[in-house]
Coordinates of N, CA and C and ligand atoms in Angstrom, one line a residue:
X1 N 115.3 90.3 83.6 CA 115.3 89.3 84.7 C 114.2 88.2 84.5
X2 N 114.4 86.8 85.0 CA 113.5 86.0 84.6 C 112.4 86.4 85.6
X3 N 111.1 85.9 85.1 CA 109.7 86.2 85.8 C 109.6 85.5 86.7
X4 N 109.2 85.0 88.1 CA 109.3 84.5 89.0 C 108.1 83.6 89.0
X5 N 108.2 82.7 88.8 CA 107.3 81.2 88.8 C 107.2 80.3 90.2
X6 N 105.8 80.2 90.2 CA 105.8 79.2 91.8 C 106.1 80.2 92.9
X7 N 105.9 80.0 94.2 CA 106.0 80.7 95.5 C 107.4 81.8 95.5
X8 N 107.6 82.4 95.8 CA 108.7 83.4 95.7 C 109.5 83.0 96.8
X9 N 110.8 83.3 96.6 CA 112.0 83.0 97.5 C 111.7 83.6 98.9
X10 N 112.4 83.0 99.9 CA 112.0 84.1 101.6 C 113.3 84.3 101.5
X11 N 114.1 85.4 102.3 CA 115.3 86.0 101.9 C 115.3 85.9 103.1
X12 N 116.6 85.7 104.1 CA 116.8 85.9 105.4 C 118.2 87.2 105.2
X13 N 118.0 88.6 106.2 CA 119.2 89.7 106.0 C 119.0 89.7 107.8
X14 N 120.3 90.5 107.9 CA 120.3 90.8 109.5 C 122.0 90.8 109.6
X15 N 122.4 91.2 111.2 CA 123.8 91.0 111.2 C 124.1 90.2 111.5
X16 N 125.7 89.7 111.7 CA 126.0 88.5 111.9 C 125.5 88.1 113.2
X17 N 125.2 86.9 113.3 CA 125.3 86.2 114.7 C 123.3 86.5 115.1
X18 N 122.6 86.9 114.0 CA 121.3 87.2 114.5 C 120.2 86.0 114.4
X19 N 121.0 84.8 113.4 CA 120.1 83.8 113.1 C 119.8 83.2 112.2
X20 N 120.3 84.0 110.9 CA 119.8 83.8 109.8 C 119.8 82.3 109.4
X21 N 121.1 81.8 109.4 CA 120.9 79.9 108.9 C 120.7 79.2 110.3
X22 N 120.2 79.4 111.0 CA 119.8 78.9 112.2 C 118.0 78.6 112.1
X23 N 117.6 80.2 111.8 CA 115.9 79.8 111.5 C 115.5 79.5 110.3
X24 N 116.3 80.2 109.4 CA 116.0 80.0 107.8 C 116.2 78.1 107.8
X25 N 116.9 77.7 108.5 CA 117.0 76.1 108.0 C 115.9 75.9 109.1
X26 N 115.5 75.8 110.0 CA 113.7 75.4 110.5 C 113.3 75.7 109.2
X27 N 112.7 77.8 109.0 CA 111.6 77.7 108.1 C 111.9 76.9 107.4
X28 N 112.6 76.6 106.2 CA 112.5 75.9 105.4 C 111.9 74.3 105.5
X29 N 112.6 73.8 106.8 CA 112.0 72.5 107.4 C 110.3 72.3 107.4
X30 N 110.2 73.6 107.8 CA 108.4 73.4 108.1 C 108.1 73.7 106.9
X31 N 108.1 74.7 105.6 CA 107.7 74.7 104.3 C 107.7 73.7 103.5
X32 N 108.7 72.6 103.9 CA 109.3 72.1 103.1 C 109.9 72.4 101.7
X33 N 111.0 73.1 101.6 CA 111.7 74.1 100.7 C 113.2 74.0 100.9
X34 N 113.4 73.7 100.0 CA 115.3 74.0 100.3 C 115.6 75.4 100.9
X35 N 117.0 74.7 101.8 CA 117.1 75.8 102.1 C 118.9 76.2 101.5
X36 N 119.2 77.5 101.8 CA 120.4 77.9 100.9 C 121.2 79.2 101.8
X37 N 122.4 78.5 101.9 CA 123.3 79.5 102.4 C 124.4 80.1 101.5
X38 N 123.6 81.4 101.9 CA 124.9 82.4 100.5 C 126.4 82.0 101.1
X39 N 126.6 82.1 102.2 CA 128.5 82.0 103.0 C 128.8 80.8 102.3
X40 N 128.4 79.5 102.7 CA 128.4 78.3 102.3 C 128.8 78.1 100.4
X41 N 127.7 78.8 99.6 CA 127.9 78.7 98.5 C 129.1 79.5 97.9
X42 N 129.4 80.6 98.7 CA 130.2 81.4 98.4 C 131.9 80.5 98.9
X43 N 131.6 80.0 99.8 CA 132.5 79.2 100.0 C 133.4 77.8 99.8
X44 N 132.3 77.1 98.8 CA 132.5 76.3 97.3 C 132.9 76.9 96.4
X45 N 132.0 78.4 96.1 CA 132.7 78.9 95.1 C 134.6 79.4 95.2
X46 N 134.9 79.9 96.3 CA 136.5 80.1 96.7 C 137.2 79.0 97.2
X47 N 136.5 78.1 97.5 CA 137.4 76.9 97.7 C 137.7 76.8 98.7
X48 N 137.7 77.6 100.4 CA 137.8 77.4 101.3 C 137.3 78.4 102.2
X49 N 137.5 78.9 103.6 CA 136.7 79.4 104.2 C 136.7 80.7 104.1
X50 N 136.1 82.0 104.2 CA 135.5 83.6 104.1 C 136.8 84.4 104.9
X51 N 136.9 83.6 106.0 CA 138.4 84.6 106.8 C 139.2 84.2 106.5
X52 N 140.0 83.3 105.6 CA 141.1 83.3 104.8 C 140.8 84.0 103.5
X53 N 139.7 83.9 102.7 CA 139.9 84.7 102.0 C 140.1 86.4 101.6
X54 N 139.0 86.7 103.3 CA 139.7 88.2 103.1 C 141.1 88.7 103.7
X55 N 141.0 87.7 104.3 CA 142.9 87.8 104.8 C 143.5 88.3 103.5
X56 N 143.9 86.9 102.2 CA 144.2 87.1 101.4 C 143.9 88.5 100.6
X57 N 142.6 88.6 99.9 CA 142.6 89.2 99.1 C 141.8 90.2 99.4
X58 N 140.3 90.8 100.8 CA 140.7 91.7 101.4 C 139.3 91.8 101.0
X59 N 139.0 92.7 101.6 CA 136.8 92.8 101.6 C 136.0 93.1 100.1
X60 N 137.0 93.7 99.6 CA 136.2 94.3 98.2 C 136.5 93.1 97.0
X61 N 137.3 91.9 97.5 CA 137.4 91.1 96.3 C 135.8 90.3 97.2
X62 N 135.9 90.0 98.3 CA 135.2 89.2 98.7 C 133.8 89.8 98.2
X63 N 133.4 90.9 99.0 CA 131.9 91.3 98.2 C 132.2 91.2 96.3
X64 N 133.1 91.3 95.3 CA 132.5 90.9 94.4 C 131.8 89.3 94.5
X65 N 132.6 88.8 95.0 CA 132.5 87.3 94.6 C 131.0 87.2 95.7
X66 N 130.5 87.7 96.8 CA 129.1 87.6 97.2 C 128.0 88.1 96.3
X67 N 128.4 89.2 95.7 CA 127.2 89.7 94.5 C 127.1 88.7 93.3
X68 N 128.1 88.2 92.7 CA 127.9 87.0 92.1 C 126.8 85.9 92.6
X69 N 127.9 85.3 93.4 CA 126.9 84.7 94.2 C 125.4 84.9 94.6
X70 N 125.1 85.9 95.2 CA 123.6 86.5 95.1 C 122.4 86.6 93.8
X71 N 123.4 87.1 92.9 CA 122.2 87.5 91.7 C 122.0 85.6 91.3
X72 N 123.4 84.8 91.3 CA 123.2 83.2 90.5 C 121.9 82.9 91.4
X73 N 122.1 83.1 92.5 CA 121.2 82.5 93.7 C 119.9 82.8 93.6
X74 N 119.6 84.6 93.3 CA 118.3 85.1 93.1 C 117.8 84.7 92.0
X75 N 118.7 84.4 91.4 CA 118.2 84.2 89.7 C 117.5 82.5 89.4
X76 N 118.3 81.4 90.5 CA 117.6 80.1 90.8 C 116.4 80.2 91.8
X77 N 116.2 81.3 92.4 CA 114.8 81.2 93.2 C 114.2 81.8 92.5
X78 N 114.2 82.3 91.5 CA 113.2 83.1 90.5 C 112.2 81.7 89.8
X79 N 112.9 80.8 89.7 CA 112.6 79.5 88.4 C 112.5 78.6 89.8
X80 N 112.5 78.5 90.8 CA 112.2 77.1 91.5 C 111.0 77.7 91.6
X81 N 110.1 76.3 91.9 CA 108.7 76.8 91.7 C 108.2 76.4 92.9
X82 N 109.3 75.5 93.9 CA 108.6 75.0 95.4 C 109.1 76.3 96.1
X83 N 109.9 76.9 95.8 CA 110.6 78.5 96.5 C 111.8 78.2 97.9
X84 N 112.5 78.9 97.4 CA 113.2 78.5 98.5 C 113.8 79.5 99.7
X85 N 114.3 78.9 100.4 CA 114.7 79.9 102.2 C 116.1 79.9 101.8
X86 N 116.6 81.3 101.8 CA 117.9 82.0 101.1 C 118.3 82.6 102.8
X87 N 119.2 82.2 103.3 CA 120.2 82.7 104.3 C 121.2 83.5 103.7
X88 N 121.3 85.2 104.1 CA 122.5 85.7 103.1 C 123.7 86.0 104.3
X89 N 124.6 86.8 104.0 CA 126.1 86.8 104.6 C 125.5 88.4 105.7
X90 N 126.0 88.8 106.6 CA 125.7 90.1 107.0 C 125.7 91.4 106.4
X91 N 126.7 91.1 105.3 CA 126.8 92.4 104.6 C 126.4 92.0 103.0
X92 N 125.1 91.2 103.0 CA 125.1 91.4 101.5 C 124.4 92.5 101.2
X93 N 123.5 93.6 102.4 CA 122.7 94.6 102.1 C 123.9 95.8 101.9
X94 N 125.2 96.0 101.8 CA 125.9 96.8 101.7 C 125.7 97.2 100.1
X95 N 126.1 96.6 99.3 CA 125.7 96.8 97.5 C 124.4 97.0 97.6
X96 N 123.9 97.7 96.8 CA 122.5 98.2 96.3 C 122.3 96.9 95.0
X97 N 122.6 96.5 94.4 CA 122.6 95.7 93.4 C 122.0 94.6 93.7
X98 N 122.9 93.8 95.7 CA 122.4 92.8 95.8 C 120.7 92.9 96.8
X99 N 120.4 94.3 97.4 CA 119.2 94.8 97.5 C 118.3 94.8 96.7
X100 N 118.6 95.4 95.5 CA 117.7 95.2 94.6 C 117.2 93.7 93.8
X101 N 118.5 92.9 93.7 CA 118.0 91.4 93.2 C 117.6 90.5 94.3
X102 N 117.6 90.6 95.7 CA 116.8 90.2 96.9 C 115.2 90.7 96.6
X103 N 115.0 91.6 96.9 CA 113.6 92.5 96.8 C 113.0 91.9 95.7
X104 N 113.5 92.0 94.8 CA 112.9 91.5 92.9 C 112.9 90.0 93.6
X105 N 113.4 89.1 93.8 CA 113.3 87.6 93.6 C 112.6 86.7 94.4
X106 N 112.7 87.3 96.0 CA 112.2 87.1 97.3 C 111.5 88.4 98.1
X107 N 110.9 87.7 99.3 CA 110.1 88.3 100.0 C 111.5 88.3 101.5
X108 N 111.6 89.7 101.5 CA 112.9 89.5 102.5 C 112.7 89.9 103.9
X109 N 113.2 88.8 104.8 CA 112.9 89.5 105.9 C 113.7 89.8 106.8
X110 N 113.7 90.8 107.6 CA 115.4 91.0 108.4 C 114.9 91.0 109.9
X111 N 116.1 90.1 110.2 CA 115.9 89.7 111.7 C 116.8 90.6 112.6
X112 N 116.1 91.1 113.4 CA 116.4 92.8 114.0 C 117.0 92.7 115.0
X113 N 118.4 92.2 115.5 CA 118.9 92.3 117.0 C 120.2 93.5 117.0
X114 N 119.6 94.0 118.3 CA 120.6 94.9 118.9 C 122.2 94.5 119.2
X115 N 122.8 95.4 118.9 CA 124.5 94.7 119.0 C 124.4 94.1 120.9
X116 N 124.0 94.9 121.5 CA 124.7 94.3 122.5 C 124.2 92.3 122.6
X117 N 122.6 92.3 122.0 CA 122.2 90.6 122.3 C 123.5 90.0 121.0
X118 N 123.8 90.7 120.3 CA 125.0 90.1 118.8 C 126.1 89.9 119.8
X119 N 126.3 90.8 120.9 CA 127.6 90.5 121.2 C 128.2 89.3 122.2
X120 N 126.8 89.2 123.1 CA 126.2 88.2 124.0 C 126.3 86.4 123.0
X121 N 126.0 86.8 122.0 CA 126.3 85.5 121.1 C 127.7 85.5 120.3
X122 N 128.2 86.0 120.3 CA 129.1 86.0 119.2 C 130.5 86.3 119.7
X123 N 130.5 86.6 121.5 CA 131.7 87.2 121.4 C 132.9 86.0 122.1
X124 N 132.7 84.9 121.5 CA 134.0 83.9 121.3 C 133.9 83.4 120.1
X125 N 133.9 84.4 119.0 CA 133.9 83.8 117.6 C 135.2 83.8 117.0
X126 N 135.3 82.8 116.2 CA 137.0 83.4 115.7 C 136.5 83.3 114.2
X127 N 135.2 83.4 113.6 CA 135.6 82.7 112.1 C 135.0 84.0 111.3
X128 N 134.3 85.1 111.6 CA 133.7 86.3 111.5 C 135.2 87.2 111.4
X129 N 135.6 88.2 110.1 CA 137.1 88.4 110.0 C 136.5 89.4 110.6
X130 N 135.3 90.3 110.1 CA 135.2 91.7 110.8 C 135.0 92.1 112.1
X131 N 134.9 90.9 112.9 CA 135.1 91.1 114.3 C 135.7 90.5 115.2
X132 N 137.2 90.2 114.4 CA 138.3 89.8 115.1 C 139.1 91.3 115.4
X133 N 138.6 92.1 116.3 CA 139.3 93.3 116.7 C 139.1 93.6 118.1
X134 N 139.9 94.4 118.6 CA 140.4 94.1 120.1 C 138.7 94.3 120.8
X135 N 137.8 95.5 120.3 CA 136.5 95.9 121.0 C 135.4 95.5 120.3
X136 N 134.7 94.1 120.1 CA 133.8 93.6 118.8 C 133.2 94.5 119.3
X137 N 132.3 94.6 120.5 CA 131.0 95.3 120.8 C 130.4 96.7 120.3
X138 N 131.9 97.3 120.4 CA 132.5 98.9 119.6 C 132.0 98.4 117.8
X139 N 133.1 97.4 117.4 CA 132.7 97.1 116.2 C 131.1 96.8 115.9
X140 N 130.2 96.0 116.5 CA 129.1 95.6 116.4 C 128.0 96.7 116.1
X141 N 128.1 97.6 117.3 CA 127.9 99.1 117.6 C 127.8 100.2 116.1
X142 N 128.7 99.9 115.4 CA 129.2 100.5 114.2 C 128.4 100.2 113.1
X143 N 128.7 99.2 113.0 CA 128.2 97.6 111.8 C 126.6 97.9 111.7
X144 N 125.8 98.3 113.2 CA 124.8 98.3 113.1 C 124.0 99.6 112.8
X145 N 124.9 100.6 112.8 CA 124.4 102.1 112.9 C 124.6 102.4 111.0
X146 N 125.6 101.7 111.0 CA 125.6 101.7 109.3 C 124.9 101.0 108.4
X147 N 123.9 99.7 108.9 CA 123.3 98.8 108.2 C 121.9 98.7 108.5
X148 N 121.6 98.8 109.6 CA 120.3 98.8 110.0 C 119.5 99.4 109.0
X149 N 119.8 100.7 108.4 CA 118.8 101.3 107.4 C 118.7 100.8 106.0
X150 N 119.9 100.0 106.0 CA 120.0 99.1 104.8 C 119.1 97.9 104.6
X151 N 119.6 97.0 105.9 CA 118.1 95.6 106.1 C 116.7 96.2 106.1
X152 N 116.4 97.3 106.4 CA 115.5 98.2 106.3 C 115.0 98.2 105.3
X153 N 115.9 99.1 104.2 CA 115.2 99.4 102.7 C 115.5 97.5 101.9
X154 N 115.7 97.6 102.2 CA 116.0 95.7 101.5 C 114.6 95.0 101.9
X155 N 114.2 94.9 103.5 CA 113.5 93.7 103.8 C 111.8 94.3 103.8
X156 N 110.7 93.3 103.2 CA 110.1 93.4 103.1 C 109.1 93.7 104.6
X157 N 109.8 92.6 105.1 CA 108.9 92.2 106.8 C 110.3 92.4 107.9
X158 N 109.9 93.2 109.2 CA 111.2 93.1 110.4 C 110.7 92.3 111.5
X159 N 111.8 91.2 111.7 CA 110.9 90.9 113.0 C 112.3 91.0 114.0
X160 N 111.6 91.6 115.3 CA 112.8 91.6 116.3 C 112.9 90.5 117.1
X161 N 114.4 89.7 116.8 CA 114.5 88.9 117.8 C 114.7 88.9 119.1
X162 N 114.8 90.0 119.9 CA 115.0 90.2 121.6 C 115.7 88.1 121.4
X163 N 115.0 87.6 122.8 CA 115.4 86.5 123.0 C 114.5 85.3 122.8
X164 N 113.7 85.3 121.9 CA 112.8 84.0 121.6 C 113.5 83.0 121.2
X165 N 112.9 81.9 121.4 CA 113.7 80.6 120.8 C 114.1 80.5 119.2
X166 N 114.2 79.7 118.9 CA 114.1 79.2 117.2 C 113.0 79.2 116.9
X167 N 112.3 78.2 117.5 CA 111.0 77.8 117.3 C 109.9 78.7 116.9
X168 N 109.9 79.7 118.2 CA 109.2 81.1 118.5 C 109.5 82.1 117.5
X169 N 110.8 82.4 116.9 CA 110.9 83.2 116.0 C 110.3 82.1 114.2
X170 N 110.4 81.3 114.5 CA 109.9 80.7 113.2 C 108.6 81.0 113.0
X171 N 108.0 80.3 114.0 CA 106.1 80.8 114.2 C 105.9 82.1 114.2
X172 N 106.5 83.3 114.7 CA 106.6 84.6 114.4 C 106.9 85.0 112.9
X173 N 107.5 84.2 112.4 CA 108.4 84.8 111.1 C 106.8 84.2 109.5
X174 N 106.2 83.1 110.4 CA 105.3 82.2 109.8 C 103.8 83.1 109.4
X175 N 103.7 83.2 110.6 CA 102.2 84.5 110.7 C 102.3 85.7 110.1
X176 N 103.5 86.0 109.9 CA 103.5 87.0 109.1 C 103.3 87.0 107.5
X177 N 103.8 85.8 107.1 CA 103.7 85.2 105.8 C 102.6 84.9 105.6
X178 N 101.9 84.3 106.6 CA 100.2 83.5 106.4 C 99.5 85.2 106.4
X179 N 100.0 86.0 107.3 CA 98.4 87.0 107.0 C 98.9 87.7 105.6
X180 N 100.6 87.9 105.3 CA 100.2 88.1 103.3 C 100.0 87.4 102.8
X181 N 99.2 86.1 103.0 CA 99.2 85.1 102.2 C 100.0 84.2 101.4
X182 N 101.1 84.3 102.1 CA 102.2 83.5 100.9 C 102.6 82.1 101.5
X183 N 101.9 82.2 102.5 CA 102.1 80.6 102.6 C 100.2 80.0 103.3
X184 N 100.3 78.9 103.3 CA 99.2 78.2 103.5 C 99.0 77.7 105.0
X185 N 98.1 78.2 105.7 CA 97.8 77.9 106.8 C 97.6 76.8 107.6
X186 N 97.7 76.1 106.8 CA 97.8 74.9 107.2 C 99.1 74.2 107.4
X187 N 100.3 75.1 107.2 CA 101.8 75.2 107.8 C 101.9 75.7 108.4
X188 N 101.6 76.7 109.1 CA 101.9 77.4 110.5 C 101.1 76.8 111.7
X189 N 102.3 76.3 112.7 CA 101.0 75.8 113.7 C 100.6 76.6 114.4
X190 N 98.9 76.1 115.2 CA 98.0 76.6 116.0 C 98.6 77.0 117.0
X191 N 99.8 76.9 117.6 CA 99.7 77.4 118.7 C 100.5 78.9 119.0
X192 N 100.9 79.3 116.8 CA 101.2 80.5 117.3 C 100.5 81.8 117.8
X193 N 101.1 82.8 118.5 CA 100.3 83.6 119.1 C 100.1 83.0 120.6
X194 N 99.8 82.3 121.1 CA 99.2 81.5 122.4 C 100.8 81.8 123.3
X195 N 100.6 82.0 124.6 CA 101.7 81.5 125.2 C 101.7 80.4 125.9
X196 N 103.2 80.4 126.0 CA 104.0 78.6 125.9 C 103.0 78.2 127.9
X197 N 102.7 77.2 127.6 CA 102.4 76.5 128.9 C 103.3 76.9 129.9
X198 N 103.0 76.8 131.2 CA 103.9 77.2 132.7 C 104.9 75.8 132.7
Ligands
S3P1 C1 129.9 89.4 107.0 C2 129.1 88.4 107.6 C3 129.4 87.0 107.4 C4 130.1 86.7 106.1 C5 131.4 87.5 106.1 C6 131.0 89.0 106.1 C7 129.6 90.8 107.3 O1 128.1 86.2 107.4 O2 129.3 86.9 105.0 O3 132.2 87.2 107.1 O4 130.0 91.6 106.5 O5 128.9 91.0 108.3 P1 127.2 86.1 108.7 O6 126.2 87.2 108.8 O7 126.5 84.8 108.5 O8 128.1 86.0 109.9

């Protein structure tokens, strides 16, 4: 594996609908860091959208083509030296392969929401294949009882989203980074910690 030069990647894991390219593109804003969506690149790479292709060709072609994806991806945040904010797909912690080249490349953190706040967001989605079924919640319910120990052993830092803003989970996600020292304190603003004005 190449040696990891310059700041280390931040890895966003969690289930669907919990945030991941929503804060990971803040963090990245406030680091000033590219930021990078596995679904997105995964989705140049097949040439059109994730629920057509597992239509087609069905979950186990799709996770190859995500672990590809993953290791190319871990393997360019190894050598960027500004580091970058990696948004991954909900199930890239299902392979151990792409756990272990997350961990090795970045510092990962998993954003912790309960199915029922996932269901409260998500439940007029049509572009999610695995929870186009008659009970998502049931599905959700599932998804999380089998994953949770996975973003677990994968993520370096947990932070639970309950209902904070963007903002608030960034500054949350920020101080955690500043007290390991991986980022400079003079990017995180002062006013985390503090509560918000009346
Ligand atoms: C998946 C989550 C999706 C996408 C694909 C499979 C999953 O990403 O990778 O539909 O297995 O949970 P999001 O977590 O961004 O929805």
């Amino acid at each position: 594996m190449t040696a990891a030069v310059g700041a280390p990647a931040l890895a966003l894991v969690g289930m669907p609908g919990c945030g991941k390219s929503t804060v990971g593109r803040h963090l990245a804003r406030q680091l000033g860091r590219t930021f990078v969506d596995s679904d997105h690149e995964i989705e140049v790479a097949i040439g059109g959208p994730i629920r057509a292709y597992f239509e087609q060709h069905g979950e186990a072609a799709f996770r190859d083509v995500e672990q590809q994806t993953i290791a190319a991806l871990c393997a360019r945040g190894s050598i960027s030296p500004a580091g970058m904010v990696l948004a991954t797909g909900g199930g890239a912690v299902l392979r151990e392969a792409n756990r272990q080249a997350l961990r090795a490349s970045s510092r990962v953190i998993y954003l912790r929401s309960t199915p029922e706040e996932l269901f409260r967001r998500l439940r007029h989605d049509t572009q999610r294949p695995l929870l186009q079924v008659r009970d998502p919640l049931k599905r959700l319910r599932e998804l999380f009882r089998e994953r949770d120990p996975l973003y677990r052993a994968a993520a370096h830092y947990t932070i639970e989203t309950g209902r904070p803003s963007v903002p608030t989970l960034v500054n949350m996600i920020l101080m955690q980074l500043e007290l390991a020292g991986l980022v400079d304190p003079m990017q995180v603003p002062a006013t985390v910690g503090q509560a918000a004005p009346p």
